[in-house]
């Protein structure tokens, strides 16, 4: 009985960053939204930084377009505008993007869905859609086209806890007030599918289009979704540009992207300890990985699972490094 109570207590602490409603919505549909996660002042900082660095955005044209299917093509010409250099912009323009790496309000959610030692996977991305801009064909999902398991994106729920191998965190900097505006779309429940996406649903035509969720968001809302959910982007129809900041997170032992190889060689002067920890390469927590935690307001970074000094010395004597 003591062991059961102890295990239940550990699980409750592990999922403490989510409300029961958020956890249910995420496990059932594959996504949920934190309304008003960032203040209007914070959103203004992001938008001012973007306005000052518009030259760093590059349009996806021709073969680089994300829309291969007519339902996502927009006007057929205007491409999405992408930038991944925000962390290297001069202060104060880089400041909000760096803070978002480990935002005090969002760290508890990241810990609950990805685990202690979560790390940034993929390079950070900021993108814009102008009116008529293409969307992005449905992608991701629990199964590959041949029906095999999409292990790299996998989602699981065991013993009262969610596990994401690749979690997306999408910050809206402009509103989507109507599903017809365009923007993020997702096939609810597809993160648990055991079959590849049928062609008519992938084409998003007819009744299949009605199966998709098209959530509306306001500036400052943060949408979390597992990459195991089949998702995409509808072409943009509003006069006002759509602006989004998209970060992807993985457990400390897992990597999909290779951007961490570049970060490990860069001078991270000016980054906080928490931000540096999130940018670290993948390795197991028990090998002195700094763990970022938050009570929702204040951040802390510490080595939660410290490797014994005699073991590190043995590894150094044996392998020439402190860790095997």
PDB file of C-alpha atoms in Angstrom:
ATOM      1  CA  UNK A   1       0.000   0.000   0.000  1.00  0.00           C
ATOM      2  CA  UNK A   2       2.860   2.379   0.799  1.00  0.00           C
ATOM      3  CA  UNK A   3       4.448   1.642  -2.557  1.00  0.00           C
ATOM      4  CA  UNK A   4       1.157   2.342  -4.358  1.00  0.00           C
ATOM      5  CA  UNK A   5       0.697   5.631  -2.495  1.00  0.00           C
ATOM      6  CA  UNK A   6       4.300   6.595  -3.244  1.00  0.00           C
ATOM      7  CA  UNK A   7       3.896   5.796  -6.949  1.00  0.00           C
ATOM      8  CA  UNK A   8       0.643   7.744  -7.156  1.00  0.00           C
ATOM      9  CA  UNK A   9       2.299  10.703  -5.472  1.00  0.00           C
ATOM     10  CA  UNK A  10       5.189  10.633  -7.945  1.00  0.00           C
ATOM     11  CA  UNK A  11       2.775  10.521 -10.900  1.00  0.00           C
ATOM     12  CA  UNK A  12       0.754  13.435  -9.555  1.00  0.00           C
ATOM     13  CA  UNK A  13       3.947  15.470  -9.178  1.00  0.00           C
ATOM     14  CA  UNK A  14       5.040  14.459 -12.681  1.00  0.00           C
ATOM     15  CA  UNK A  15       1.821  15.820 -14.203  1.00  0.00           C
ATOM     16  CA  UNK A  16       1.478  18.761 -11.803  1.00  0.00           C
ATOM     17  CA  UNK A  17       2.102  21.275 -14.606  1.00  0.00           C
ATOM     18  CA  UNK A  18      -1.246  20.472 -16.223  1.00  0.00           C
ATOM     19  CA  UNK A  19      -4.809  20.888 -15.066  1.00  0.00           C
ATOM     20  CA  UNK A  20      -6.988  17.748 -15.330  1.00  0.00           C
ATOM     21  CA  UNK A  21      -8.839  19.403 -18.209  1.00  0.00           C
ATOM     22  CA  UNK A  22      -5.621  20.157 -20.107  1.00  0.00           C
ATOM     23  CA  UNK A  23      -4.318  16.637 -19.620  1.00  0.00           C
ATOM     24  CA  UNK A  24      -7.607  15.107 -20.779  1.00  0.00           C
ATOM     25  CA  UNK A  25      -7.752  17.377 -23.830  1.00  0.00           C
ATOM     26  CA  UNK A  26      -4.160  16.625 -24.765  1.00  0.00           C
ATOM     27  CA  UNK A  27      -4.481  12.872 -24.322  1.00  0.00           C
ATOM     28  CA  UNK A  28      -7.817  12.776 -26.194  1.00  0.00           C
ATOM     29  CA  UNK A  29      -7.184  15.210 -29.044  1.00  0.00           C
ATOM     30  CA  UNK A  30      -3.389  15.528 -29.183  1.00  0.00           C
ATOM     31  CA  UNK A  31      -3.241  19.243 -28.368  1.00  0.00           C
ATOM     32  CA  UNK A  32      -4.442  21.937 -25.979  1.00  0.00           C
ATOM     33  CA  UNK A  33      -4.200  25.705 -25.688  1.00  0.00           C
ATOM     34  CA  UNK A  34      -3.027  27.855 -22.777  1.00  0.00           C
ATOM     35  CA  UNK A  35      -5.070  31.024 -23.179  1.00  0.00           C
ATOM     36  CA  UNK A  36      -3.274  34.272 -22.394  1.00  0.00           C
ATOM     37  CA  UNK A  37      -0.038  32.511 -21.492  1.00  0.00           C
ATOM     38  CA  UNK A  38       2.001  35.585 -22.418  1.00  0.00           C
ATOM     39  CA  UNK A  39       1.003  39.161 -21.680  1.00  0.00           C
ATOM     40  CA  UNK A  40       0.250  41.800 -24.288  1.00  0.00           C
ATOM     41  CA  UNK A  41       3.513  43.519 -23.305  1.00  0.00           C
ATOM     42  CA  UNK A  42       5.464  40.317 -23.993  1.00  0.00           C
ATOM     43  CA  UNK A  43       3.725  39.852 -27.337  1.00  0.00           C
ATOM     44  CA  UNK A  44       4.597  43.447 -28.249  1.00  0.00           C
ATOM     45  CA  UNK A  45       8.286  42.702 -27.596  1.00  0.00           C
ATOM     46  CA  UNK A  46       8.198  39.774 -30.018  1.00  0.00           C
ATOM     47  CA  UNK A  47       6.464  41.786 -32.726  1.00  0.00           C
ATOM     48  CA  UNK A  48       8.826  44.743 -32.325  1.00  0.00           C
ATOM     49  CA  UNK A  49      11.801  42.388 -32.664  1.00  0.00           C
ATOM     50  CA  UNK A  50      10.346  40.872 -35.836  1.00  0.00           C
ATOM     51  CA  UNK A  51       9.645  44.306 -37.330  1.00  0.00           C
ATOM     52  CA  UNK A  52      13.287  45.252 -36.733  1.00  0.00           C
ATOM     53  CA  UNK A  53      14.618  42.098 -38.434  1.00  0.00           C
ATOM     54  CA  UNK A  54      12.326  41.463 -41.387  1.00  0.00           C
ATOM     55  CA  UNK A  55      15.373  41.013 -43.618  1.00  0.00           C
ATOM     56  CA  UNK A  56      16.121  37.696 -41.888  1.00  0.00           C
ATOM     57  CA  UNK A  57      12.877  36.122 -43.115  1.00  0.00           C
ATOM     58  CA  UNK A  58      13.024  33.967 -46.238  1.00  0.00           C
ATOM     59  CA  UNK A  59      10.084  33.027 -48.408  1.00  0.00           C
ATOM     60  CA  UNK A  60       9.427  29.415 -49.338  1.00  0.00           C
ATOM     61  CA  UNK A  61       9.115  29.458 -53.124  1.00  0.00           C
ATOM     62  CA  UNK A  62       8.794  26.830 -55.856  1.00  0.00           C
ATOM     63  CA  UNK A  63      10.090  23.430 -54.685  1.00  0.00           C
ATOM     64  CA  UNK A  64      10.502  24.763 -51.127  1.00  0.00           C
ATOM     65  CA  UNK A  65       6.780  25.350 -50.687  1.00  0.00           C
ATOM     66  CA  UNK A  66       5.109  23.321 -47.933  1.00  0.00           C
ATOM     67  CA  UNK A  67       1.885  22.876 -49.884  1.00  0.00           C
ATOM     68  CA  UNK A  68       1.807  20.156 -52.513  1.00  0.00           C
ATOM     69  CA  UNK A  69      -1.967  19.662 -52.365  1.00  0.00           C
ATOM     70  CA  UNK A  70      -4.482  22.209 -53.759  1.00  0.00           C
ATOM     71  CA  UNK A  71      -6.394  22.498 -50.479  1.00  0.00           C
ATOM     72  CA  UNK A  72      -3.344  24.092 -48.838  1.00  0.00           C
ATOM     73  CA  UNK A  73      -1.955  26.122 -51.760  1.00  0.00           C
ATOM     74  CA  UNK A  74      -3.456  29.522 -50.969  1.00  0.00           C
ATOM     75  CA  UNK A  75      -3.114  31.826 -53.981  1.00  0.00           C
ATOM     76  CA  UNK A  76      -0.595  29.402 -55.471  1.00  0.00           C
ATOM     77  CA  UNK A  77       2.257  31.878 -55.355  1.00  0.00           C
ATOM     78  CA  UNK A  78       2.755  33.450 -51.937  1.00  0.00           C
ATOM     79  CA  UNK A  79       4.993  31.324 -49.730  1.00  0.00           C
ATOM     80  CA  UNK A  80       5.483  31.190 -46.001  1.00  0.00           C
ATOM     81  CA  UNK A  81       8.180  33.473 -44.569  1.00  0.00           C
ATOM     82  CA  UNK A  82      10.604  31.662 -42.228  1.00  0.00           C
ATOM     83  CA  UNK A  83      13.333  32.799 -39.838  1.00  0.00           C
ATOM     84  CA  UNK A  84      15.440  30.787 -37.405  1.00  0.00           C
ATOM     85  CA  UNK A  85      18.024  33.357 -36.287  1.00  0.00           C
ATOM     86  CA  UNK A  86      16.091  35.031 -33.471  1.00  0.00           C
ATOM     87  CA  UNK A  87      18.272  33.792 -30.612  1.00  0.00           C
ATOM     88  CA  UNK A  88      21.271  35.490 -32.240  1.00  0.00           C
ATOM     89  CA  UNK A  89      19.651  38.874 -32.815  1.00  0.00           C
ATOM     90  CA  UNK A  90      21.068  41.785 -30.867  1.00  0.00           C
ATOM     91  CA  UNK A  91      19.474  42.573 -27.525  1.00  0.00           C
ATOM     92  CA  UNK A  92      16.714  43.568 -26.910  1.00  0.00           C
ATOM     93  CA  UNK A  93      15.393  41.820 -30.024  1.00  0.00           C
ATOM     94  CA  UNK A  94      16.711  38.408 -29.005  1.00  0.00           C
ATOM     95  CA  UNK A  95      15.504  38.714 -25.408  1.00  0.00           C
ATOM     96  CA  UNK A  96      11.885  37.508 -25.731  1.00  0.00           C
ATOM     97  CA  UNK A  97      12.887  34.558 -27.915  1.00  0.00           C
ATOM     98  CA  UNK A  98      15.566  33.469 -25.443  1.00  0.00           C
ATOM     99  CA  UNK A  99      13.175  33.837 -22.507  1.00  0.00           C
ATOM    100  CA  UNK A 100      10.625  31.674 -24.323  1.00  0.00           C
ATOM    101  CA  UNK A 101      13.103  28.764 -24.340  1.00  0.00           C
ATOM    102  CA  UNK A 102      12.321  28.247 -20.650  1.00  0.00           C
ATOM    103  CA  UNK A 103       9.456  30.568 -19.805  1.00  0.00           C
ATOM    104  CA  UNK A 104       8.513  30.288 -16.114  1.00  0.00           C
ATOM    105  CA  UNK A 105       4.823  29.831 -16.913  1.00  0.00           C
ATOM    106  CA  UNK A 106       5.471  27.127 -19.507  1.00  0.00           C
ATOM    107  CA  UNK A 107       8.263  25.062 -17.948  1.00  0.00           C
ATOM    108  CA  UNK A 108       5.841  23.072 -15.727  1.00  0.00           C
ATOM    109  CA  UNK A 109       3.895  22.044 -18.829  1.00  0.00           C
ATOM    110  CA  UNK A 110       7.041  21.060 -20.717  1.00  0.00           C
ATOM    111  CA  UNK A 111       8.195  19.014 -17.750  1.00  0.00           C
ATOM    112  CA  UNK A 112       4.847  17.249 -17.510  1.00  0.00           C
ATOM    113  CA  UNK A 113       4.685  16.312 -21.202  1.00  0.00           C
ATOM    114  CA  UNK A 114       8.366  15.777 -22.056  1.00  0.00           C
ATOM    115  CA  UNK A 115       9.960  15.089 -18.668  1.00  0.00           C
ATOM    116  CA  UNK A 116      12.808  16.352 -16.526  1.00  0.00           C
ATOM    117  CA  UNK A 117      15.724  17.418 -18.686  1.00  0.00           C
ATOM    118  CA  UNK A 118      13.612  18.475 -21.678  1.00  0.00           C
ATOM    119  CA  UNK A 119      15.659  20.083 -24.430  1.00  0.00           C
ATOM    120  CA  UNK A 120      15.038  22.162 -27.534  1.00  0.00           C
ATOM    121  CA  UNK A 121      14.918  19.949 -30.607  1.00  0.00           C
ATOM    122  CA  UNK A 122      15.031  21.472 -34.112  1.00  0.00           C
ATOM    123  CA  UNK A 123      16.244  25.031 -34.529  1.00  0.00           C
ATOM    124  CA  UNK A 124      13.821  27.641 -33.181  1.00  0.00           C
ATOM    125  CA  UNK A 125      11.428  28.936 -35.840  1.00  0.00           C
ATOM    126  CA  UNK A 126       9.451  32.114 -36.353  1.00  0.00           C
ATOM    127  CA  UNK A 127       7.238  32.295 -39.412  1.00  0.00           C
ATOM    128  CA  UNK A 128       4.708  34.596 -41.052  1.00  0.00           C
ATOM    129  CA  UNK A 129       1.862  34.095 -43.482  1.00  0.00           C
ATOM    130  CA  UNK A 130       0.628  37.014 -45.530  1.00  0.00           C
ATOM    131  CA  UNK A 131      -2.850  37.031 -47.016  1.00  0.00           C
ATOM    132  CA  UNK A 132      -3.020  34.313 -49.670  1.00  0.00           C
ATOM    133  CA  UNK A 133       0.070  32.531 -48.340  1.00  0.00           C
ATOM    134  CA  UNK A 134       0.233  28.779 -48.606  1.00  0.00           C
ATOM    135  CA  UNK A 135      -0.409  26.504 -45.684  1.00  0.00           C
ATOM    136  CA  UNK A 136       1.299  23.190 -44.956  1.00  0.00           C
ATOM    137  CA  UNK A 137       0.032  19.790 -46.073  1.00  0.00           C
ATOM    138  CA  UNK A 138      -1.032  17.392 -43.327  1.00  0.00           C
ATOM    139  CA  UNK A 139       2.037  15.722 -41.844  1.00  0.00           C
ATOM    140  CA  UNK A 140       3.350  14.111 -38.686  1.00  0.00           C
ATOM    141  CA  UNK A 141       1.178  11.366 -37.236  1.00  0.00           C
ATOM    142  CA  UNK A 142       1.557   8.125 -35.335  1.00  0.00           C
ATOM    143  CA  UNK A 143       2.144   6.057 -38.493  1.00  0.00           C
ATOM    144  CA  UNK A 144       4.292   6.538 -41.555  1.00  0.00           C
ATOM    145  CA  UNK A 145       2.849   6.199 -45.049  1.00  0.00           C
ATOM    146  CA  UNK A 146       3.770   2.506 -45.146  1.00  0.00           C
ATOM    147  CA  UNK A 147       1.918   1.891 -41.888  1.00  0.00           C
ATOM    148  CA  UNK A 148       5.034   1.467 -39.750  1.00  0.00           C
ATOM    149  CA  UNK A 149       5.329   3.107 -36.345  1.00  0.00           C
ATOM    150  CA  UNK A 150       6.565   6.705 -36.411  1.00  0.00           C
ATOM    151  CA  UNK A 151       8.913   6.096 -33.502  1.00  0.00           C
ATOM    152  CA  UNK A 152      10.621   9.492 -33.701  1.00  0.00           C
ATOM    153  CA  UNK A 153       7.338  11.336 -33.043  1.00  0.00           C
ATOM    154  CA  UNK A 154       5.729   8.814 -30.700  1.00  0.00           C
ATOM    155  CA  UNK A 155       3.217   9.672 -27.997  1.00  0.00           C
ATOM    156  CA  UNK A 156       2.299   7.330 -25.177  1.00  0.00           C
ATOM    157  CA  UNK A 157       0.326   7.413 -21.944  1.00  0.00           C
ATOM    158  CA  UNK A 158       1.295   4.955 -19.220  1.00  0.00           C
ATOM    159  CA  UNK A 159       0.446   4.706 -15.539  1.00  0.00           C
ATOM    160  CA  UNK A 160      -1.225   8.089 -15.452  1.00  0.00           C
ATOM    161  CA  UNK A 161       1.507   9.967 -17.283  1.00  0.00           C
ATOM    162  CA  UNK A 162       1.919  11.358 -20.807  1.00  0.00           C
ATOM    163  CA  UNK A 163       5.162  10.859 -22.750  1.00  0.00           C
ATOM    164  CA  UNK A 164       6.050  12.895 -25.843  1.00  0.00           C
ATOM    165  CA  UNK A 165       9.124  12.209 -27.947  1.00  0.00           C
ATOM    166  CA  UNK A 166       8.566  15.434 -29.865  1.00  0.00           C
ATOM    167  CA  UNK A 167       6.347  18.187 -28.492  1.00  0.00           C
ATOM    168  CA  UNK A 168       5.561  21.394 -30.368  1.00  0.00           C
ATOM    169  CA  UNK A 169       4.963  24.691 -28.580  1.00  0.00           C
ATOM    170  CA  UNK A 170       3.377  27.332 -30.804  1.00  0.00           C
ATOM    171  CA  UNK A 171       3.063  30.930 -29.612  1.00  0.00           C
ATOM    172  CA  UNK A 172       0.521  33.081 -31.467  1.00  0.00           C
ATOM    173  CA  UNK A 173       1.671  36.668 -31.982  1.00  0.00           C
ATOM    174  CA  UNK A 174      -1.430  37.617 -33.970  1.00  0.00           C
ATOM    175  CA  UNK A 175      -5.013  36.387 -33.621  1.00  0.00           C
ATOM    176  CA  UNK A 176      -6.907  33.754 -35.556  1.00  0.00           C
ATOM    177  CA  UNK A 177     -10.472  34.803 -34.789  1.00  0.00           C
ATOM    178  CA  UNK A 178     -12.332  32.510 -37.181  1.00  0.00           C
ATOM    179  CA  UNK A 179     -11.515  28.989 -38.427  1.00  0.00           C
ATOM    180  CA  UNK A 180     -11.897  30.376 -41.948  1.00  0.00           C
ATOM    181  CA  UNK A 181      -8.879  32.653 -41.336  1.00  0.00           C
ATOM    182  CA  UNK A 182      -6.560  29.665 -41.791  1.00  0.00           C
ATOM    183  CA  UNK A 183      -3.730  28.653 -39.501  1.00  0.00           C
ATOM    184  CA  UNK A 184      -3.167  25.528 -37.441  1.00  0.00           C
ATOM    185  CA  UNK A 185      -5.264  22.440 -38.168  1.00  0.00           C
ATOM    186  CA  UNK A 186      -5.112  19.025 -36.546  1.00  0.00           C
ATOM    187  CA  UNK A 187      -6.779  15.639 -36.910  1.00  0.00           C
ATOM    188  CA  UNK A 188      -8.013  15.019 -33.349  1.00  0.00           C
ATOM    189  CA  UNK A 189      -7.014  11.685 -31.872  1.00  0.00           C
ATOM    190  CA  UNK A 190      -4.650  10.812 -34.716  1.00  0.00           C
ATOM    191  CA  UNK A 191      -1.727  10.589 -32.268  1.00  0.00           C
ATOM    192  CA  UNK A 192      -3.185   7.211 -31.294  1.00  0.00           C
ATOM    193  CA  UNK A 193      -3.866   5.947 -34.791  1.00  0.00           C
ATOM    194  CA  UNK A 194      -2.597   2.546 -35.915  1.00  0.00           C
ATOM    195  CA  UNK A 195      -3.137   3.125 -39.621  1.00  0.00           C
ATOM    196  CA  UNK A 196      -1.636   5.495 -42.218  1.00  0.00           C
ATOM    197  CA  UNK A 197      -3.601   8.558 -43.299  1.00  0.00           C
ATOM    198  CA  UNK A 198      -6.111   7.746 -46.077  1.00  0.00           C
ATOM    199  CA  UNK A 199      -5.600   9.685 -49.287  1.00  0.00           C
ATOM    200  CA  UNK A 200      -8.947  11.508 -49.225  1.00  0.00           C
ATOM    201  CA  UNK A 201      -8.247  12.800 -45.724  1.00  0.00           C
ATOM    202  CA  UNK A 202      -4.689  13.805 -46.664  1.00  0.00           C
ATOM    203  CA  UNK A 203      -6.145  15.771 -49.595  1.00  0.00           C
ATOM    204  CA  UNK A 204      -8.497  17.525 -47.142  1.00  0.00           C
ATOM    205  CA  UNK A 205     -11.443  17.477 -49.526  1.00  0.00           C
ATOM    206  CA  UNK A 206     -15.154  16.839 -49.090  1.00  0.00           C
ATOM    207  CA  UNK A 207     -16.338  15.418 -45.777  1.00  0.00           C
ATOM    208  CA  UNK A 208     -12.738  14.724 -44.733  1.00  0.00           C
ATOM    209  CA  UNK A 209     -12.132  18.452 -44.239  1.00  0.00           C
ATOM    210  CA  UNK A 210     -14.854  18.510 -41.596  1.00  0.00           C
ATOM    211  CA  UNK A 211     -12.966  16.036 -39.425  1.00  0.00           C
ATOM    212  CA  UNK A 212     -10.185  18.526 -38.683  1.00  0.00           C
ATOM    213  CA  UNK A 213     -10.050  20.789 -35.652  1.00  0.00           C
ATOM    214  CA  UNK A 214      -9.293  24.426 -36.540  1.00  0.00           C
ATOM    215  CA  UNK A 215      -8.731  26.166 -33.189  1.00  0.00           C
ATOM    216  CA  UNK A 216      -8.980  29.928 -32.884  1.00  0.00           C
ATOM    217  CA  UNK A 217      -6.276  31.709 -30.878  1.00  0.00           C
ATOM    218  CA  UNK A 218      -5.547  35.194 -29.641  1.00  0.00           C
ATOM    219  CA  UNK A 219      -2.145  36.851 -29.484  1.00  0.00           C
ATOM    220  CA  UNK A 220      -0.350  35.480 -26.431  1.00  0.00           C
ATOM    221  CA  UNK A 221      -2.032  32.077 -26.525  1.00  0.00           C
ATOM    222  CA  UNK A 222       0.294  29.060 -26.586  1.00  0.00           C
ATOM    223  CA  UNK A 223      -0.770  25.866 -28.336  1.00  0.00           C
ATOM    224  CA  UNK A 224       0.927  22.605 -27.377  1.00  0.00           C
ATOM    225  CA  UNK A 225       0.631  19.595 -29.650  1.00  0.00           C
ATOM    226  CA  UNK A 226       2.353  16.268 -30.036  1.00  0.00           C
ATOM    227  CA  UNK A 227       4.025  15.802 -33.412  1.00  0.00           C
ATOM    228  CA  UNK A 228       2.415  12.336 -33.355  1.00  0.00           C
ATOM    229  CA  UNK A 229      -0.889  14.057 -34.146  1.00  0.00           C
ATOM    230  CA  UNK A 230      -1.483  14.531 -37.860  1.00  0.00           C
ATOM    231  CA  UNK A 231      -1.472  18.292 -38.327  1.00  0.00           C
ATOM    232  CA  UNK A 232      -0.901  21.018 -40.867  1.00  0.00           C
ATOM    233  CA  UNK A 233      -1.655  24.634 -41.698  1.00  0.00           C
ATOM    234  CA  UNK A 234      -4.522  26.078 -43.716  1.00  0.00           C
ATOM    235  CA  UNK A 235      -3.773  28.863 -46.200  1.00  0.00           C
ATOM    236  CA  UNK A 236      -4.070  32.336 -44.680  1.00  0.00           C
ATOM    237  CA  UNK A 237      -7.041  34.529 -45.660  1.00  0.00           C
ATOM    238  CA  UNK A 238      -6.927  37.492 -43.233  1.00  0.00           C
ATOM    239  CA  UNK A 239      -5.588  40.893 -44.239  1.00  0.00           C
ATOM    240  CA  UNK A 240      -3.382  40.974 -41.138  1.00  0.00           C
ATOM    241  CA  UNK A 241      -0.246  38.826 -41.310  1.00  0.00           C
ATOM    242  CA  UNK A 242      -0.134  35.674 -39.218  1.00  0.00           C
ATOM    243  CA  UNK A 243       2.902  35.496 -36.927  1.00  0.00           C
ATOM    244  CA  UNK A 244       3.920  32.410 -34.971  1.00  0.00           C
ATOM    245  CA  UNK A 245       6.911  31.325 -32.878  1.00  0.00           C
ATOM    246  CA  UNK A 246       7.361  27.543 -32.963  1.00  0.00           C
ATOM    247  CA  UNK A 247       9.707  25.608 -30.669  1.00  0.00           C
ATOM    248  CA  UNK A 248       9.947  21.802 -30.569  1.00  0.00           C
ATOM    249  CA  UNK A 249      11.049  19.950 -27.425  1.00  0.00           C
ATOM    250  CA  UNK A 250      12.295  16.405 -26.839  1.00  0.00           C
ATOM    251  CA  UNK A 251      13.355  14.358 -23.810  1.00  0.00           C
ATOM    252  CA  UNK A 252      16.964  14.770 -22.741  1.00  0.00           C
ATOM    253  CA  UNK A 253      17.981  11.447 -24.315  1.00  0.00           C
ATOM    254  CA  UNK A 254      16.354  11.993 -27.725  1.00  0.00           C
ATOM    255  CA  UNK A 255      17.204  14.081 -30.787  1.00  0.00           C
ATOM    256  CA  UNK A 256      15.390  14.453 -34.094  1.00  0.00           C
ATOM    257  CA  UNK A 257      17.054  17.607 -35.383  1.00  0.00           C
ATOM    258  CA  UNK A 258      20.784  18.401 -35.583  1.00  0.00           C
ATOM    259  CA  UNK A 259      20.775  22.060 -34.560  1.00  0.00           C
ATOM    260  CA  UNK A 260      22.236  21.185 -31.154  1.00  0.00           C
ATOM    261  CA  UNK A 261      25.540  20.420 -32.872  1.00  0.00           C
ATOM    262  CA  UNK A 262      25.774  24.097 -33.805  1.00  0.00           C
ATOM    263  CA  UNK A 263      24.646  25.372 -30.411  1.00  0.00           C
ATOM    264  CA  UNK A 264      27.310  23.314 -28.649  1.00  0.00           C
ATOM    265  CA  UNK A 265      30.017  25.287 -30.472  1.00  0.00           C
ATOM    266  CA  UNK A 266      28.504  28.752 -30.021  1.00  0.00           C
ATOM    267  CA  UNK A 267      29.278  31.351 -27.422  1.00  0.00           C
ATOM    268  CA  UNK A 268      26.172  31.483 -25.224  1.00  0.00           C
ATOM    269  CA  UNK A 269      27.207  34.613 -23.346  1.00  0.00           C
ATOM    270  CA  UNK A 270      24.095  36.440 -22.215  1.00  0.00           C
ATOM    271  CA  UNK A 271      21.972  33.300 -21.996  1.00  0.00           C
ATOM    272  CA  UNK A 272      20.682  32.340 -18.551  1.00  0.00           C
ATOM    273  CA  UNK A 273      21.540  28.996 -16.975  1.00  0.00           C
ATOM    274  CA  UNK A 274      18.042  27.736 -17.749  1.00  0.00           C
ATOM    275  CA  UNK A 275      18.296  28.769 -21.402  1.00  0.00           C
ATOM    276  CA  UNK A 276      21.705  27.142 -21.731  1.00  0.00           C
ATOM    277  CA  UNK A 277      20.369  23.932 -20.190  1.00  0.00           C
ATOM    278  CA  UNK A 278      17.542  23.741 -22.736  1.00  0.00           C
ATOM    279  CA  UNK A 279      20.042  24.109 -25.592  1.00  0.00           C
ATOM    280  CA  UNK A 280      22.297  21.260 -24.446  1.00  0.00           C
ATOM    281  CA  UNK A 281      22.925  18.158 -26.595  1.00  0.00           C
ATOM    282  CA  UNK A 282      21.085  14.934 -25.722  1.00  0.00           C
ATOM    283  CA  UNK A 283      22.326  12.741 -22.875  1.00  0.00           C
ATOM    284  CA  UNK A 284      20.749  11.002 -19.893  1.00  0.00           C
ATOM    285  CA  UNK A 285      19.730  12.963 -16.807  1.00  0.00           C
ATOM    286  CA  UNK A 286      21.803  10.734 -14.526  1.00  0.00           C
ATOM    287  CA  UNK A 287      24.991  11.997 -16.165  1.00  0.00           C
ATOM    288  CA  UNK A 288      24.858  15.415 -14.479  1.00  0.00           C
ATOM    289  CA  UNK A 289      22.305  16.959 -16.799  1.00  0.00           C
ATOM    290  CA  UNK A 290      21.097  20.384 -15.545  1.00  0.00           C
ATOM    291  CA  UNK A 291      17.344  20.200 -14.930  1.00  0.00           C
ATOM    292  CA  UNK A 292      15.161  23.290 -15.406  1.00  0.00           C
ATOM    293  CA  UNK A 293      12.164  23.620 -13.120  1.00  0.00           C
ATOM    294  CA  UNK A 294       9.661  26.327 -12.248  1.00  0.00           C
ATOM    295  CA  UNK A 295       6.847  27.000  -9.814  1.00  0.00           C
ATOM    296  CA  UNK A 296       5.106  29.025 -12.522  1.00  0.00           C
ATOM    297  CA  UNK A 297       6.862  32.253 -11.615  1.00  0.00           C
ATOM    298  CA  UNK A 298      10.534  31.620 -10.791  1.00  0.00           C
ATOM    299  CA  UNK A 299      13.003  29.355 -12.587  1.00  0.00           C
ATOM    300  CA  UNK A 300      15.673  27.164 -11.044  1.00  0.00           C
ATOM    301  CA  UNK A 301      18.372  25.039 -12.644  1.00  0.00           C
ATOM    302  CA  UNK A 302      20.149  22.244 -10.823  1.00  0.00           C
ATOM    303  CA  UNK A 303      21.783  18.866 -11.347  1.00  0.00           C
ATOM    304  CA  UNK A 304      19.017  16.683  -9.979  1.00  0.00           C
ATOM    305  CA  UNK A 305      20.645  13.313 -10.656  1.00  0.00           C
ATOM    306  CA  UNK A 306      24.358  13.705  -9.907  1.00  0.00           C
ATOM    307  CA  UNK A 307      26.844  11.048 -10.965  1.00  0.00           C
ATOM    308  CA  UNK A 308      29.261   9.911  -8.243  1.00  0.00           C
ATOM    309  CA  UNK A 309      32.724  11.434  -8.420  1.00  0.00           C
ATOM    310  CA  UNK A 310      34.446   8.037  -8.225  1.00  0.00           C
ATOM    311  CA  UNK A 311      32.488   6.856 -11.264  1.00  0.00           C
ATOM    312  CA  UNK A 312      33.446   9.979 -13.192  1.00  0.00           C
ATOM    313  CA  UNK A 313      37.081   9.450 -12.247  1.00  0.00           C
ATOM    314  CA  UNK A 314      36.893   5.813 -13.356  1.00  0.00           C
ATOM    315  CA  UNK A 315      35.389   6.874 -16.681  1.00  0.00           C
ATOM    316  CA  UNK A 316      38.140   9.458 -17.079  1.00  0.00           C
ATOM    317  CA  UNK A 317      40.826   6.880 -16.363  1.00  0.00           C
ATOM    318  CA  UNK A 318      39.201   4.343 -18.689  1.00  0.00           C
ATOM    319  CA  UNK A 319      37.882   6.442 -21.566  1.00  0.00           C
ATOM    320  CA  UNK A 320      39.739   9.713 -21.180  1.00  0.00           C
ATOM    321  CA  UNK A 321      36.502  11.600 -20.432  1.00  0.00           C
ATOM    322  CA  UNK A 322      34.475  12.194 -17.267  1.00  0.00           C
ATOM    323  CA  UNK A 323      31.479  10.365 -18.719  1.00  0.00           C
ATOM    324  CA  UNK A 324      31.193   7.163 -20.686  1.00  0.00           C
TER     325      UNK A 324
END
